[in-house]
XYZ file of C-alpha atoms in Angstrom:
600
model
C -35.806 -1.268 -14.627
C -37.355 1.216 -12.198
C -37.672 0.702 -8.471
C -40.999 1.200 -6.722
C -39.976 4.427 -5.017
C -39.053 6.004 -8.356
C -42.230 4.771 -10.041
C -44.396 6.115 -7.251
C -42.417 9.356 -7.244
C -43.265 9.861 -10.895
C -46.926 9.116 -10.218
C -47.113 11.543 -7.290
C -45.310 14.256 -9.258
C -47.788 13.804 -12.111
C -50.711 14.081 -9.670
C -49.310 17.313 -8.210
C -48.705 18.667 -11.718
C -52.332 17.940 -12.583
C -53.237 20.170 -9.640
C -51.069 22.911 -11.077
C -48.099 22.222 -8.787
C -44.879 21.351 -10.588
C -41.943 21.442 -8.184
C -38.652 19.716 -7.501
C -39.845 19.434 -3.902
C -42.360 16.781 -4.931
C -40.833 13.460 -4.040
C -41.558 10.132 -2.401
C -39.548 8.594 0.444
C -39.685 5.391 2.438
C -42.211 5.809 5.213
C -40.883 6.715 8.654
C -43.921 4.825 10.000
C -43.743 1.436 8.234
C -46.619 0.260 10.409
C -48.839 2.762 8.585
C -47.459 2.873 5.057
C -44.665 1.743 2.761
C -43.914 5.156 1.257
C -44.905 8.727 1.971
C -44.853 12.157 0.393
C -44.642 15.350 2.428
C -44.653 17.526 -0.660
C -48.010 19.160 0.091
C -46.549 20.732 3.227
C -43.525 21.982 1.283
C -45.363 23.579 -1.660
C -48.849 24.538 -0.445
C -47.965 27.984 0.921
C -46.250 29.061 -2.300
C -49.422 28.091 -4.210
C -51.833 29.730 -1.771
C -53.602 26.573 -0.707
C -54.155 24.506 2.414
C -51.643 21.609 2.518
C -54.181 19.030 3.713
C -56.646 20.062 1.016
C -53.921 19.856 -1.625
C -52.834 16.453 -0.304
C -56.438 15.253 -0.463
C -56.815 16.280 -4.095
C -53.518 14.585 -5.012
C -54.553 11.443 -3.112
C -57.815 11.325 -5.067
C -55.878 11.380 -8.331
C -53.749 8.453 -7.124
C -56.730 6.284 -6.234
C -56.807 3.212 -8.416
C -53.090 3.326 -9.277
C -52.128 -0.279 -10.147
C -49.135 -0.286 -7.763
C -51.115 0.881 -4.746
C -53.553 -0.729 -2.341
C -54.349 2.459 -0.505
C -53.600 6.190 -0.493
C -54.386 8.107 2.679
C -53.844 11.629 3.954
C -52.586 11.941 7.514
C -51.975 14.856 9.842
C -51.525 18.288 8.254
C -50.946 16.876 4.772
C -48.842 13.720 4.695
C -49.692 11.332 1.856
C -49.251 7.694 2.881
C -48.875 5.050 0.175
C -49.313 1.294 0.629
C -47.988 -0.876 -2.206
C -50.154 -3.703 -3.504
C -49.060 -7.331 -3.033
C -49.120 -7.759 -6.820
C -46.714 -4.850 -7.336
C -44.386 -6.232 -4.659
C -44.455 -9.696 -6.190
C -43.722 -8.279 -9.618
C -40.826 -6.247 -8.281
C -39.340 -9.280 -6.486
C -39.536 -11.251 -9.734
C -37.685 -8.437 -11.520
C -34.874 -8.522 -8.966
C -34.613 -12.304 -9.250
C -34.506 -12.253 -13.043
C -32.013 -9.372 -13.286
C -28.760 -11.333 -13.288
C -26.605 -8.258 -13.912
C -27.920 -5.504 -11.627
C -30.383 -7.220 -9.255
C -32.878 -4.396 -9.507
C -30.463 -1.452 -9.602
C -30.585 1.021 -12.470
C -27.417 2.007 -14.377
C -26.491 5.626 -15.064
C -28.197 7.303 -17.995
C -24.945 8.714 -19.395
C -21.687 6.899 -18.719
C -18.396 8.709 -18.258
C -14.674 8.030 -18.336
C -13.659 8.072 -14.683
C -10.256 7.700 -13.049
C -9.943 6.933 -9.344
C -6.644 7.662 -7.604
C -6.317 5.627 -4.416
C -3.960 3.737 -2.094
C -0.813 5.779 -2.891
C 1.844 3.139 -2.070
C 5.518 4.051 -2.132
C 8.771 2.386 -3.164
C 10.704 0.939 -0.211
C 7.933 1.729 2.253
C 5.799 -1.184 3.470
C 2.056 -0.750 3.455
C 0.699 0.181 6.874
C -2.707 0.838 8.402
C -2.555 4.398 7.101
C -3.048 2.978 3.590
C -6.040 0.876 4.595
C -8.883 3.370 4.261
C -7.753 4.779 0.922
C -7.354 1.267 -0.503
C -10.691 -0.036 0.772
C -12.751 3.043 -0.086
C -11.107 3.519 -3.472
C -11.638 -0.118 -4.457
C -15.307 0.062 -3.483
C -15.843 3.284 -5.436
C -14.140 1.773 -8.475
C -16.494 -1.211 -8.338
C -19.511 1.000 -7.718
C -18.819 3.367 -10.616
C -18.052 0.468 -12.949
C -21.226 -1.334 -11.841
C -23.341 1.694 -12.698
C -21.933 1.771 -16.227
C -18.970 4.144 -16.202
C -15.659 3.280 -17.836
C -13.315 3.304 -14.865
C -9.575 3.175 -14.328
C -8.194 2.577 -10.846
C -4.722 4.094 -10.472
C -2.407 3.271 -7.561
C -0.447 6.512 -8.142
C 2.797 4.795 -7.175
C 5.287 6.912 -5.216
C 8.366 5.968 -7.224
C 10.222 9.240 -7.711
C 11.872 12.031 -5.791
C 14.421 12.401 -3.031
C 13.788 9.003 -1.452
C 15.215 7.356 -4.556
C 18.459 9.291 -4.171
C 18.598 8.277 -0.509
C 18.304 4.605 -1.435
C 20.928 4.823 -4.188
C 23.518 6.429 -1.932
C 22.720 4.177 1.042
C 23.059 1.042 -1.074
C 26.278 2.316 -2.649
C 27.775 2.966 0.796
C 27.045 -0.643 1.753
C 28.816 -1.837 -1.380
C 25.740 -3.569 -2.708
C 25.436 -1.870 -6.061
C 28.934 -1.404 -7.513
C 27.901 -2.497 -10.999
C 25.216 0.205 -11.119
C 27.518 2.994 -10.005
C 29.590 2.894 -13.196
C 29.208 5.556 -15.857
C 28.028 4.556 -19.303
C 25.144 2.660 -20.798
C 25.780 -0.724 -19.227
C 24.712 -3.462 -19.548
C 23.652 -3.688 -15.919
C 22.699 -6.778 -13.899
C 19.225 -8.130 -14.561
C 18.963 -9.555 -11.038
C 18.004 -7.201 -8.272
C 20.782 -6.358 -5.798
C 18.168 -5.727 -3.089
C 15.277 -7.538 -1.455
C 12.204 -5.978 0.067
C 13.778 -6.450 3.490
C 16.852 -4.526 2.316
C 14.708 -1.629 1.118
C 12.642 -1.542 4.301
C 15.858 -1.435 6.333
C 17.761 1.028 4.139
C 15.136 3.712 3.687
C 14.517 4.690 7.329
C 18.255 4.528 8.030
C 19.015 6.768 5.061
C 16.206 9.206 5.890
C 17.484 9.558 9.464
C 21.091 9.987 8.321
C 20.115 12.705 5.837
C 18.724 14.777 8.700
C 21.999 14.613 10.616
C 24.666 14.419 7.909
C 24.695 17.316 5.442
C 27.264 15.597 3.249
C 25.121 12.473 2.928
C 22.082 14.618 2.207
C 23.908 16.505 -0.550
C 25.084 13.240 -2.137
C 21.509 11.955 -2.080
C 20.260 15.143 -3.734
C 22.909 14.805 -6.429
C 21.973 11.162 -6.994
C 18.296 12.169 -7.274
C 19.145 14.797 -9.885
C 21.282 12.344 -11.876
C 18.552 9.702 -11.724
C 15.965 12.153 -13.003
C 18.384 13.333 -15.684
C 18.553 9.762 -16.970
C 21.856 8.321 -15.714
C 21.650 4.714 -17.033
C 23.089 2.907 -14.006
C 20.851 4.772 -11.612
C 17.822 4.160 -13.798
C 18.587 0.439 -13.895
C 18.967 0.337 -10.110
C 15.782 2.358 -9.655
C 13.868 -0.116 -11.826
C 14.873 -2.873 -9.393
C 13.666 -0.791 -6.443
C 10.313 -0.359 -8.195
C 9.931 -4.014 -9.201
C 10.792 -5.391 -5.754
C 8.445 -2.936 -4.017
C 5.599 -3.503 -6.418
C 5.755 -7.284 -6.006
C 5.368 -6.914 -2.255
C 2.651 -4.290 -2.578
C 0.632 -6.455 -4.954
C 0.774 -9.224 -2.358
C -0.783 -6.958 0.264
C -3.373 -5.562 -2.131
C -4.277 -9.047 -3.333
C -4.893 -10.157 0.246
C -7.357 -7.276 0.570
C -9.040 -7.946 -2.776
C -7.761 -4.623 -4.141
C -6.634 -4.344 -7.769
C -5.507 -1.558 -10.070
C -5.812 -0.996 -13.786
C -2.844 1.351 -13.711
C 0.352 1.523 -11.689
C 1.363 4.904 -13.016
C 3.918 6.538 -10.785
C 5.215 9.984 -10.119
C 7.979 9.108 -12.586
C 5.442 9.003 -15.427
C 4.692 12.682 -14.906
C 8.337 13.734 -14.659
C 8.956 14.087 -18.434
C 6.018 16.513 -18.626
C 7.085 18.868 -15.869
C 9.537 21.051 -17.803
C 6.992 21.667 -20.565
C 4.216 22.253 -18.062
C 6.283 24.787 -16.115
C 7.055 26.592 -19.366
C 3.336 26.569 -20.208
C 2.419 28.018 -16.806
C 4.980 30.725 -17.344
C 3.723 31.503 -20.852
C 0.173 31.852 -19.494
C 1.368 34.344 -16.902
C 0.450 32.054 -13.998
C 3.954 31.364 -12.672
C 5.290 34.219 -10.560
C 8.350 34.820 -8.398
C 7.816 34.678 -4.638
C 10.835 34.980 -2.303
C 13.067 33.127 -4.712
C 10.510 30.407 -5.432
C 8.004 30.228 -8.281
C 4.345 29.850 -7.423
C 0.855 29.957 -8.880
C -1.559 32.202 -6.984
C -4.767 30.195 -6.767
C -6.851 32.310 -4.367
C -9.509 34.487 -5.913
C -9.860 38.222 -5.297
C -10.590 38.902 -1.643
C -10.099 35.286 -0.525
C -8.025 35.587 2.646
C -7.521 33.980 6.010
C -5.967 35.167 9.263
C -2.506 33.822 10.061
C -0.772 34.255 13.405
C 2.942 35.038 13.186
C 5.649 34.017 15.657
C 5.633 37.472 17.265
C 1.934 37.079 18.003
C 0.714 39.481 15.345
C -2.021 38.463 12.928
C -1.906 39.096 9.184
C -4.242 38.418 6.275
C -2.902 35.885 3.763
C -4.387 34.445 0.567
C -6.656 31.453 1.069
C -5.842 28.942 -0.164
C -2.108 29.731 -0.220
C -0.226 29.808 -3.550
C 0.797 26.481 -5.066
C 4.573 26.106 -4.821
C 5.723 24.863 -8.241
C 9.508 25.422 -8.184
C 11.410 25.804 -4.906
C 14.034 28.472 -4.285
C 16.606 25.703 -4.911
C 15.117 25.037 -8.351
C 13.412 21.722 -7.479
C 9.960 20.691 -8.620
C 7.643 20.122 -5.667
C 4.957 17.661 -4.587
C 2.214 19.848 -6.026
C 4.144 20.150 -9.294
C 4.062 16.391 -9.695
C 0.331 16.240 -8.954
C -0.343 18.992 -11.488
C 1.770 17.233 -14.117
C -0.053 13.997 -13.340
C -3.326 15.689 -14.293
C -1.752 16.675 -17.612
C -0.462 13.128 -18.090
C -3.893 11.638 -17.403
C -5.541 14.050 -19.778
C -3.071 13.126 -22.523
C -3.364 9.362 -21.990
C -7.049 8.852 -21.155
C -8.794 12.229 -21.038
C -11.080 11.272 -18.132
C -14.207 13.296 -17.572
C -13.874 12.854 -13.823
C -10.889 12.160 -11.561
C -11.557 11.163 -7.963
C -8.753 11.381 -5.410
C -9.353 9.111 -2.412
C -6.881 10.679 -0.011
C -6.858 11.564 3.700
C -8.987 14.609 4.550
C -5.880 16.251 5.996
C -4.692 16.777 2.409
C -7.743 18.906 1.553
C -5.895 22.210 1.226
C -3.202 20.667 -0.970
C -5.774 19.349 -3.425
C -7.664 22.623 -3.380
C -4.432 24.333 -4.478
C -3.682 21.775 -7.197
C -7.240 21.708 -8.543
C -7.464 25.477 -8.722
C -4.120 25.667 -10.495
C -5.281 23.004 -12.973
C -8.448 24.959 -13.732
C -6.568 28.241 -14.100
C -4.136 26.608 -16.528
C -6.897 24.953 -18.538
C -5.851 21.415 -17.613
C -9.252 20.617 -16.105
C -12.721 22.149 -16.020
C -14.947 22.744 -13.023
C -16.304 19.481 -11.660
C -13.680 17.263 -13.284
C -11.512 16.926 -10.171
C -12.777 15.825 -6.756
C -10.920 15.164 -3.538
C -12.787 12.495 -1.585
C -11.306 12.982 1.851
C -11.793 10.477 4.622
C -11.370 10.366 8.376
C -8.798 8.370 10.295
C -8.831 4.880 11.743
C -8.196 5.560 15.433
C -7.117 3.659 18.491
C -9.066 3.612 21.766
C -7.430 6.930 22.654
C -9.145 8.594 19.711
C -5.856 9.216 17.913
C -4.681 7.606 14.634
C -4.113 3.910 15.263
C -0.687 2.809 16.500
C 0.778 -0.442 17.788
C 1.147 -0.946 21.529
C 4.786 0.060 21.142
C 3.665 3.324 19.532
C 4.704 2.431 15.997
C 2.717 2.210 12.783
C 1.274 -1.260 12.201
C 2.232 -2.867 8.892
C -0.729 -3.850 6.765
C 0.662 -7.366 6.312
C 0.773 -7.794 10.106
C -2.774 -6.452 10.439
C -4.132 -8.895 7.857
C -2.250 -11.776 9.510
C -3.597 -10.849 12.950
C -7.145 -10.559 11.618
C -6.890 -13.918 9.861
C -5.609 -15.622 13.012
C -8.456 -14.062 14.974
C -10.943 -15.249 12.328
C -9.682 -18.820 12.702
C -10.236 -18.603 16.455
C -13.754 -17.241 16.101
C -14.732 -19.860 13.523
C -13.547 -22.634 15.820
C -15.254 -21.098 18.861
C -18.545 -20.949 16.928
C -18.012 -24.496 15.568
C -18.200 -23.115 12.064
C -16.249 -24.789 9.303
C -15.697 -27.980 11.279
C -16.487 -30.090 8.225
C -14.245 -28.109 5.848
C -10.946 -29.368 4.508
C -7.929 -27.453 5.904
C -7.454 -25.480 2.674
C -11.128 -24.527 2.525
C -11.120 -23.570 6.211
C -8.111 -21.280 5.693
C -9.794 -19.698 2.675
C -12.928 -19.063 4.722
C -10.877 -17.570 7.564
C -9.190 -15.172 5.151
C -12.552 -14.100 3.744
C -13.939 -13.575 7.233
C -10.897 -11.476 8.176
C -11.125 -9.292 5.078
C -14.887 -8.912 5.514
C -14.310 -7.814 9.107
C -11.751 -5.173 8.140
C -13.601 -3.871 5.091
C -17.096 -3.747 6.522
C -15.835 -2.077 9.703
C -14.400 0.655 7.513
C -17.104 0.931 4.866
C -20.026 0.828 7.295
C -18.866 4.260 8.449
C -19.423 7.374 6.386
C -16.270 8.107 4.414
C -15.819 11.516 6.024
C -15.930 10.245 9.619
C -13.248 8.644 11.769
C -13.797 5.398 13.646
C -12.194 3.389 16.435
C -10.418 0.187 15.461
C -11.664 -2.751 17.549
C -10.762 -6.069 15.961
C -12.590 -8.161 18.566
C -15.846 -6.373 17.759
C -15.264 -6.271 14.004
C -14.690 -10.000 13.729
C -17.768 -11.077 15.684
C -20.447 -13.156 13.985
C -23.069 -11.136 15.833
C -24.071 -7.524 15.360
C -23.406 -5.162 12.496
C -20.235 -6.797 11.187
C -18.804 -8.241 8.003
C -18.623 -11.792 9.422
C -22.323 -11.615 10.306
C -23.169 -10.763 6.698
C -21.036 -13.641 5.446
C -22.800 -15.966 7.860
C -26.191 -14.839 6.552
C -25.160 -15.434 2.935
C -23.803 -18.888 3.792
C -27.032 -19.709 5.647
C -29.080 -18.901 2.546
C -26.741 -21.010 0.413
C -27.203 -23.904 2.809
C -30.971 -23.455 2.642
C -30.951 -23.547 -1.153
C -28.720 -26.639 -1.193
C -31.146 -28.441 1.106
C -33.993 -27.451 -1.208
C -32.285 -29.073 -4.147
C -32.740 -27.220 -7.411
C -32.948 -23.481 -6.897
C -36.223 -21.824 -7.749
C -36.387 -20.852 -11.435
C -36.611 -17.175 -12.292
C -40.173 -17.615 -13.533
C -41.392 -18.986 -10.195
C -44.610 -17.143 -9.237
C -43.839 -15.044 -6.166
C -46.469 -14.339 -3.548
C -46.212 -11.557 -0.979
C -48.761 -12.175 1.754
C -47.003 -12.010 5.104
C -45.620 -8.808 6.728
C -42.088 -10.261 6.748
C -42.377 -10.988 3.028
C -43.484 -7.422 2.369
C -40.579 -6.056 4.400
C -38.075 -8.249 2.560
C -39.316 -7.218 -0.895
C -39.344 -3.537 0.034
C -35.748 -3.925 1.196
C -34.809 -5.629 -2.080
C -36.446 -2.738 -3.909
C -34.365 -0.195 -1.941
C -31.088 -1.493 -3.439
C -31.406 0.688 -6.530
C -31.783 3.843 -4.461
C -28.926 2.877 -2.141
C -26.574 2.296 -5.065
C -27.592 5.541 -6.774
C -27.134 7.544 -3.569
C -23.759 5.932 -2.848
C -22.663 6.775 -6.381
C -23.906 10.364 -6.335
C -22.513 11.111 -2.877
C -19.351 8.980 -3.280
C -20.336 7.231 -0.040
C -19.932 3.418 -0.061
C -21.342 3.176 3.457
C -24.813 3.522 1.918
C -24.293 0.192 0.131
C -22.946 -1.308 3.364
C -26.031 -0.066 5.195
C -28.279 -1.678 2.577
C -26.452 -5.007 2.884
C -26.991 -4.899 6.654
C -30.693 -4.041 6.330
C -31.166 -6.798 3.756
C -29.545 -9.389 6.032
C -31.756 -8.208 8.896
C -34.894 -8.359 6.761
C -34.063 -11.875 5.631
C -33.424 -12.969 9.203
C -36.919 -11.771 10.187
C -38.410 -13.412 7.101
C -36.598 -16.685 7.882
C -37.945 -16.659 11.454
C -41.516 -15.698 10.556
C -42.100 -17.586 7.313
C -41.377 -21.337 7.088
C -39.549 -22.018 3.833
C -38.632 -25.679 3.463
C -41.368 -26.525 5.959
C -44.100 -24.652 4.133
C -47.045 -26.982 3.607
C -48.182 -25.377 0.350
C -45.824 -26.181 -2.553
C -46.490 -22.820 -4.222
C -45.674 -20.935 -1.020
C -42.493 -23.007 -0.594
C -41.394 -22.227 -4.156
C -42.187 -18.542 -3.707
C -40.177 -18.296 -0.508
C -37.258 -20.134 -2.061
C -37.367 -17.623 -4.911
C -37.300 -14.756 -2.403
C -34.356 -16.423 -0.672
C -32.542 -16.766 -3.970
C -33.173 -13.123 -4.869
C -31.919 -12.052 -1.438
C -28.731 -14.079 -1.744
C -27.986 -12.725 -5.206
C -28.490 -9.108 -4.151
C -26.642 -9.529 -0.863
C -23.618 -11.047 -2.599
C -23.706 -8.287 -5.204
C -23.823 -5.583 -2.520
C -20.912 -7.220 -0.707
C -18.977 -7.480 -3.954
C -19.428 -3.734 -4.474
C -17.759 -3.344 -1.084
C -14.943 -5.648 -2.211
C -16.070 -8.492 0.055
C -16.113 -12.088 -1.210
C -18.415 -14.686 0.380
C -17.502 -18.317 1.107
C -19.687 -21.208 0.027
C -19.782 -22.877 3.419
C -18.977 -22.273 7.069
């Protein structure tokens, strides 16, 4: 199924080719003067000079070839060579019928060639509660997973669980010192208790205490390092205790993710890559990539001549490789953060062999991923284009700095969701929405409004930009907000309920009024928005389409009587347009991870 812009683009390209002009600069875009035309092509201005012709003359010849095209009412040349295209009512009606009948994609085209894609997002950790710093990665990653899957790719979402490393040793020693894990401290193969000796609250209390103590107490720190080494070497009691840490943390994390509508196909952790690290390090050494550097072992990832200026403590400036080498083994003999990420690439290749891995991680980690990706390509673990870091900006407070609580701490995600839900209840009651709902249904609606507010506030911004967190604005039912979009979808549902049976997919659609034209053109733009969001890895383009669609329907609703239409055929046509709008709007919101209520 091809959208109007693509169809007209092919027609315009063919007309230019018939004039001897074949160029990738020949394209059609939505008109920047919708009062004059629906679509336009500025290609004549872009290619005329290279072909030794006047752009307006070339545009005129192309326009003549397009005269009589079945999708067009008129083709006109404006200014120095702009080609303005007005779509026929019949073509618009046909396109609206296609969107209505397309239960799966609502007018959007799938990819021509599907791929195996893995998306690494969220990055939760054992013993560390989710906080607002996890919000963007979770929301953006979930939307990208849905978007790539919707377009036809085979997609795995991986939480990349932080379940390994020094923090585990800290927890083991801290719990042992409190006397809460005697049975797990014994040597031997067990058996060990099946019930967890810790709760989530215990872990959340123990970890920061242990981390602070390790900074001050060298003896405690050394014991924690020893415990970490013994855990990773396979000590049975420590492994059994660690499995409880993981299970308790994951249960709590799944609660938070579920509240956000975020799910994962895989909960692979750093521990899954650990068995591969020794072999990988040996492989790097055999390939001549692992070299000694001040007692450590690194992989030099910068190419010849790639340097940057670095200022030393004495004020002097030196040239250093850019990016810096990837530290694989520390001077103490420990595998590092980058080592785990490199081994994770090997693990993913062995298990799934994805053709593309997307890492939805804070932009501040850009250099780290550049190091890891280059090392992976040098070692033959990945080819060019198979690894992408999709960095994102920060969610900031009014001061423009990463969001903190009023006390200066990091806000837990659970507390944020609770606060947003409470605020949603208040706003619903203030607006007298949901008054006729049962208490359970009202609470469900409030949760959906809260999640829509948080997600749309994030996803309506370009991934690479930062934004200011303002819950009062986000949760409003007016303006460019998630709650407004939910309200619009519920309003259409109410309209269709009042109409009785929804319009069948074979209802003849008429496009006569300007507001009807605008609505159908907006419906048609969904395919392009989805394709652009997919190609650019930018979910905000889908969010922007959902907003434009809601706005177009609002204008249509105000200008074109639906239930009150005197002509039965017009009434049926407008109900069909309403039904198509609802279906596409809900689909767009679903791609953003936003669920809509039935009533408000």
